[in-house]
Amino acid sequence: VPPDEIRAVLAALKEGRLSPQEAEALLLGAVPVAAGAINLDIVREGRTGTPEVVYGATKSAEQVVEALARLAASETAALATGLDDAKGTAVVRAMPAASWFPTAGVVVAKARPERRGGIAVVSAGTSDGRVASEAAVVAEALGNAVLRIDDVGVAGLHRLMARITEIRACRVVIVVAGMDGALPGVLGGLVAAPVVAVPTSVGYGTGLGGLAAMLTMLNACSPGVAVVNIDNGFGAAVHASLINRAGP
Amino acid sequence: VPPDEIRAVLAALKEGRLSPQEAEALLLGAVPVAAGAINLDIVREGRTGTPEVVYGATKSAEQVVEALARLAASETAALATGLDDAKGTAVVRAMPAASWFPTAGVVVAKARPERRGGIAVVSAGTSDGRVASEAAVVAEALGNAVLRIDDVGVAGLHRLMARITEIRACRVVIVVAGMDGALPGVLGGLVAAPVVAVPTSVGYGTGLGGLAAMLTMLNACSPGVAVVNIDNGFGAAVHASLINRAGP
Amino acid sequence: VPPDEIRAVLAALKEGRLSPQEAEALLLGAVPVAAGAINLDIVREGRTGTPEVVYGATKSAEQVVEALARLAASETAALATGLDDAKGTAVVRAMPAASWFPTAGVVVAKARPERRGGIAVVSAGTSDGRVASEAAVVAEALGNAVLRIDDVGVAGLHRLMARITEIRACRVVIVVAGMDGALPGVLGGLVAAPVVAVPTSVGYGTGLGGLAAMLTMLNACSPGVAVVNIDNGFGAAVHASLINRAGP
Amino acid sequence: VPPDEIRAVLAALKEGRLSPQEAEALLLGAVPVAAGAINLDIVREGRTGTPEVVYGATKSAEQVVEALARLAASETAALATGLDDAKGTAVVRAMPAASWFPTAGVVVAKARPERRGGIAVVSAGTSDGRVASEAAVVAEALGNAVLRIDDVGVAGLHRLMARITEIRACRVVIVVAGMDGALPGVLGGLVAAPVVAVPTSVGYGTGLGGLAAMLTMLNACSPGVAVVNIDNGFGAAVHASLINRAGP
Amino acid sequence: VPPDEIRAVLAALKEGRLSPQEAEALLLGAVPVAAGAINLDIVREGRTGTPEVVYGATKSAEQVVEALARLAASETAALATGLDDAKGTAVVRAMPAASWFPTAGVVVAKARPERRGGIAVVSAGTSDGRVASEAAVVAEALGNAVLRIDDVGVAGLHRLMARITEIRACRVVIVVAGMDGALPGVLGGLVAAPVVAVPTSVGYGTGLGGLAAMLTMLNACSPGVAVVNIDNGFGAAVHASLINRAGP
Amino acid sequence: VPPDEIRAVLAALKEGRLSPQEAEALLLGAVPVAAGAINLDIVREGRTGTPEVVYGATKSAEQVVEALARLAASETAALATGLDDAKGTAVVRAMPAASWFPTAGVVVAKARPERRGGIAVVSAGTSDGRVASEAAVVAEALGNAVLRIDDVGVAGLHRLMARITEIRACRVVIVVAGMDGALPGVLGGLVAAPVVAVPTSVGYGTGLGGLAAMLTMLNACSPGVAVVNIDNGFGAAVHASLINRAGP
Amino acid sequence: VPPDEIRAVLAALKEGRLSPQEAEALLLGAVPVAAGAINLDIVREGRTGTPEVVYGATKSAEQVVEALARLAASETAALATGLDDAKGTAVVRAMPAASWFPTAGVVVAKARPERRGGIAVVSAGTSDGRVASEAAVVAEALGNAVLRIDDVGVAGLHRLMARITEIRACRVVIVVAGMDGALPGVLGGLVAAPVVAVPTSVGYGTGLGGLAAMLTMLNACSPGVAVVNIDNGFGAAVHASLINRAGP
Amino acid sequence: VPPDEIRAVLAALKEGRLSPQEAEALLLGAVPVAAGAINLDIVREGRTGTPEVVYGATKSAEQVVEALARLAASETAALATGLDDAKGTAVVRAMPAASWFPTAGVVVAKARPERRGGIAVVSAGTSDGRVASEAAVVAEALGNAVLRIDDVGVAGLHRLMARITEIRACRVVIVVAGMDGALPGVLGGLVAAPVVAVPTSVGYGTGLGGLAAMLTMLNACSPGVAVVNIDNGFGAAVHASLINRAGP
């Protein structure tokens, strides 16, 4: 609860426009939680610019449906990630208006209208597809135009160069890569937009489940690159969306 | 060399306005390098939005001065990082118009005029000062307004809450923290701007030279957080500057 | 065998109240073990304040029942952890007076009466539920009043602040968290009770199976935090119980 | 700011006993910080039971003296850790009433009176001395009676058994060990008090700067053991002090 | 696009033999990719000396067949690796002229004729068989004579010495070993050919999935040893083939 | 081939008792291997004191039977380790004179007669049983008297002390422990025999699959402790057997 | 205190030959320690077969001299390891009868007479000299005949084969190696004596301060190899000495 | 000693052209070593194609001079690596005909004449200079033509493309890179020669002393890349020289 909000609440209380009980609730920002219910943070969008997104991997389809319904009632977007085929189809059966993106493992129950600017989602290999899809679907649901480019890894640079003008037209670039994770650093030297790098767990042996790619990205020679957790297409989409939608 | 540039060069060649030799040089983008000289990338700003920045830790004061002079001639900003006291004072002795920031280890020979928006640079403890200073000085030299807030770690949350309204007014937030690295995740849950997290090597034992803080940040529960290398205040400033200056 | 016990035995021997054979057995503290039997440490409670607890994951349901029966005969509490559904229900079928807590994977065959003070068991996310349940059930069986609070991770601090007064009323606080593991350090800065932190293996990628959360906790800026092994709700409960029941 | 405090402030405001400005300051818990000053958390003791302790390794002797003076004015104890000989003697020269413990690297400017109960500080080898001394001196300054026992590592168990009755009489046991870190687990099987284990960086090769000892302690077969960071005698003392002083 | 190619294109453009559109396509080196198709690098052989090889583990049998057909049309060899029994037999059912090597997990649809020189593929134990087979089959398909020697680990040196003259007659030596990975270093001290070492994931415990063997090889006392990723028989074959086929 | 053997061969050759072909075969020590056969080192016992032991985990039951038969023909013992129930029972069905030890996963087709001295195999917990059984069965098959003591971990030292006199009577002590791995160091301080420590993968979380126990053992304060690979009961038995059978 | 000793003490007590106080002291095995003195374990040789050895790296020359004198009075050998030149020469100046081995960093104040059998100390490179010297000097002081062979690494196997007959004549083989650590595994396949492997911190990069060599040794294909800590020549000597001196 | 050599020796012995003593010496390949002398492998070139190279870091200038003189007498090249300025100048003062390369830390006492083909040594940044110099100087001394290209890292690809035709003309490419280590993989996709990658320890934080660069290289998407130890320019030169000089 920041100072100016506190000031406003205190003034209203002093002037009798609020009871002490109402003032306290506002100051705490607390939302009563029914016993046994999921503790959804349904005021997150106002606070952080992004609504809570349901992480479906550890929830039942019923819990996902309930959570999406509650979020759709109060926020500008409602979506769930980390769903397998069984859960995804069960959710859209219960919510016919929702969309199910099986490649991404994402259900979108309510999407923001597209606004402006644009996010490129670029991936190095076909095996990085699920993570790139998650990033792209989440970014679109959060109201961003998305340019999707796949399979342009550094072993054949001409494939990347053939698309570079399109990428340069975007305001943010999400780059998804496993194995050596070299693509974000190369792209960071070719574009003037901030690069958000997503290492994937694609690879074997010394790939160490994505750690090798992550280290490459953190040590990229190009200084505009920032990194999110391994396979975290969702987190990259949120960071990129905040960038794309910021400013006048 | 992107397609539209190629197209322009080819048209000029066809019309006889360029010789094949001139066209080839343009298409390669190559800049002749004198033997023994540092291979400065003086066309980087046009390509990536940020000029090459001189990394002074592995160069002599003379090399730093020469590189700054060359960059200042062609780019909108010229600065050097990673300088100790001896090098920093030697550089400004040779370049009286330059500014030396000893806490940050940075010399700024040419700065962009401040433009708009704003970057918050928030640090958890006094020991994180050098990294936070590097981020702040570089961000300012690249033309951004900077809000600097120090010593607001999570062990005393009221210190952070007392400044939260100021932080919320910025367009990007750089958060610098060592030890447990918990501050970026907490801030990510309180602001609607993208958060750029910088782990520092402050700590001991299981801090593992900053790896513990870095892992905390990559696993932050708040999804808007992206991470740069340990102690890399410079990289965070570049990523944040690209965000702050993007858009219409 | 500590000096004062040795002294008592020696005095009894000298006075003829014990034979040399009886004295030797007492001095060794050895309990004869039948061939093939589990080597239960049924004198552990007297020595360490906590009875041996049966670790069921590597034992059959029959072995668990037998061990619980032997412990119930000589100690103030008898419980088994690490049970899956099949084993848990099999055990309570054989011991109708025992209680089966499926969320925690724990059977309680004999519980101490509740005594005084109190232990808070606080968790960051719903996925941390099993570990938090194990801690809570074990703590209750060992005679402690338990306050259970879930889903109050640092990405939405207001959820934690809404419960902070209740937590402050407890004598010890167990904090269970995966992913970034930031909650114990934040709570350690808000309460005057010792904090026992339990990292969980919840997370992915750089979560490293709980190591990231564990490192965060060991490097917590708040100095009152101590840490147990990943997913070790049981160990946290024992440490907290010894704290809660100590003193006059 | 917990609910009941908010309620009290709001009631006072409503009844006119507080101005909105006063109420806001109380709700924020903020303490104004002069520009350039260290951001001391001088209300930490009220909140967490332990005053802020000055970490001297990254401060000048003058900063340590100033911080100690400010803490001594408002808290029940004022001490600084992590001091080398030069800083320690400089501090006590400026504060003649303070005590300097060179083996521990600690200055105590103000100590709590000893209260009750007791903390054992047990170390495995002579090389663990500095860490054990830090734990003992801090614990005493925080008002606890301390029993100090050194050089009783598991390679010669009789040395430990000769002191076990004394250790058993304490309410908490801090165990300090490097190399194999086996002592806390062995002691955890012999005493009924909670054990706080401190791994030290003593050792070489696969000791990995204390990581081997830390892993041993986290995997101790005795369930009452909790662990703090490598060489963190200070943190162990705070955790133990909160345990020892808790309860009626 | 290297300078001499650029020069030729520019000359043709200037002389009117190419339109600007044709020149641009050649300069970009871009090959149009149909929507949804795999982005095969079918000009890789001309650029790197080795055609793209299909990595079958993440593709369906149908995709493998399609990719092999496209590669066979334009390159001197077409093969797929990482196939299990089901995929391998499905592929050769669809391409009767192809060969299926189940031990290696490789299908060869088109092989280069054998040229000259020779590659030894030496393995330490029977468990290293799949990786050694992959190396041998790929090397043969790429036009190299292969000498295959198995089960000559360093625990029984006489087995290796009995074959050393044959190995010495080869131009490159691929050495495949798991567990301690000592064989490449020993062989490196016995032959005058470059040694390419392949660590395998064979082993347990501190073998760390092949990392122990890999570290041994990178630290080999014999200086002629270079290393590829764990289990990467394919990569070793490509490196060795480039060596064997180089030169006049 | 050591010098004295070379000398003998050369003398025989010079005197015409051997043909050059026979001499060469002897000097190489090579044993012809039929194509496709396992490359068994059937002269290993003469060279190293221990026959080759069949590692059954990566072989079929038929291969195990064939290898055991060949070893039994030329060496003093023939055994196979790493067998699951299906393979073990299949092997003894084909070799009725062999013995199958299901707890150890070992088949003994031919055992040396027991000789003298003795090896203690001591384990910390019941979960360490399979590794301890492997060590005990292999040691007995290699002709050593074995004393087996289980479940005497350091959390209840009296269980170990009750058996210490028996252990002290052995010439070598194998100690098997997972989790904290503290038992070998404690035993090393209580006995005058060399201690061979075997870490097991028993544990979870920071146990890191046995690495924590292994590090504890390598850093043991007791200097007589040497360590083998995780879960390597077989290797410990071979090392201990060489010790026990050495000397006059 | 083992059962038979307890029995003897109890019998003496019952018959009045000991007072309860004397019996208690014997049962505890405690040796009174003067305040401030080093807690020397001067009864270690009787218990473990090896006297306590002074680790000089963390002690002053005076402390080393005092400890050696006390050990020499009660044990069959008295030596100190880990000494630099200054301490070593200071110690022998104070104890003229002692011997100083600068290459090994060891002072021998009292040595056992040589007994029988023999220990080979074999090293891979000249850089491993200090560790090999420590092993050799300690082994000799403990009464073993030592054969020292240096610089016979696996990159030139003929150097090792030229000495193999001498090595085979020893009862134990200590093998010291850094970098790839391959020598112990190769030797383990050539000799019938137990091999004690000592990894050294010699190397760079992926040598990881000796961890690479250690992992190689723990994964050695030859089963008779056991391993001690990095650079721990002393520990290898103790293990080998216990082996060499065991038996009839 | 390979079979055909054994055959020749045996034939000569049988025909009386060699005495048994001479035959034995030849078969063992042993070279007598004077007591105290460095055990130089002066027959290495015949066996492995590369002479032993003196590693100067752990030797005195006198030892380096002596070793170089002995090598120069029997091999085609004699050089020493790992020298600092003091040693390097001392060596060339004693051997005026030798050349000292201070940037590389190498002295060349005897070089092979240049033969044919060529090795490119390409580095990513100026900080990689010492390692690249070591590779280049050693390769030249071993008789190879060397093309040296520096400072062409992937953050500015046009710098690399400007030189690609020169690199393509070489028979082997050594690529030296620190930080993200991305250059070898990018080059591997652009040339048809085998690529030998050398990670350097240049970088900080998550660079982990070169491990991040090494992992990138081992996971390179381009299959023709093989890797040597961190900072091991020497090893890369030997591997590349064996490649360049192989074949007809």
Short mmCIF file of C-alpha atoms in Angstrom, two decimals, chain D residues 9 16-18 22-23 39-40 76 110 119 172 179 189 216 225 234 246:
data_model
loop_
_atom_site.label_atom_id
_atom_site.label_comp_id
_atom_site.label_asym_id
_atom_site.label_seq_id
_atom_site.Cartn_x
_atom_site.Cartn_y
_atom_site.Cartn_z
CA VAL D 9 -4.08 3.92 14.32
CA GLY D 16 -8.87 13.10 16.28
CA ARG D 17 -6.02 11.96 18.51
CA LEU D 18 -3.73 11.71 15.46
CA GLU D 22 1.08 11.23 11.96
CA ALA D 23 -1.14 8.30 11.10
CA ASN D 39 19.99 3.11 6.18
CA LEU D 40 20.06 1.52 9.69
CA THR D 76 19.01 -3.34 23.99
CA LYS D 110 26.19 -2.61 24.50
CA ILE D 119 23.48 -22.11 24.74
CA VAL D 172 20.10 -25.07 22.54
CA MET D 179 35.87 -30.89 6.79
CA GLY D 189 21.58 -38.27 18.37
CA THR D 216 26.57 -33.50 5.53
CA VAL D 225 19.38 -30.48 13.13
CA PHE D 234 26.50 -14.83 13.81
CA ALA D 246 11.40 -17.69 23.89
#
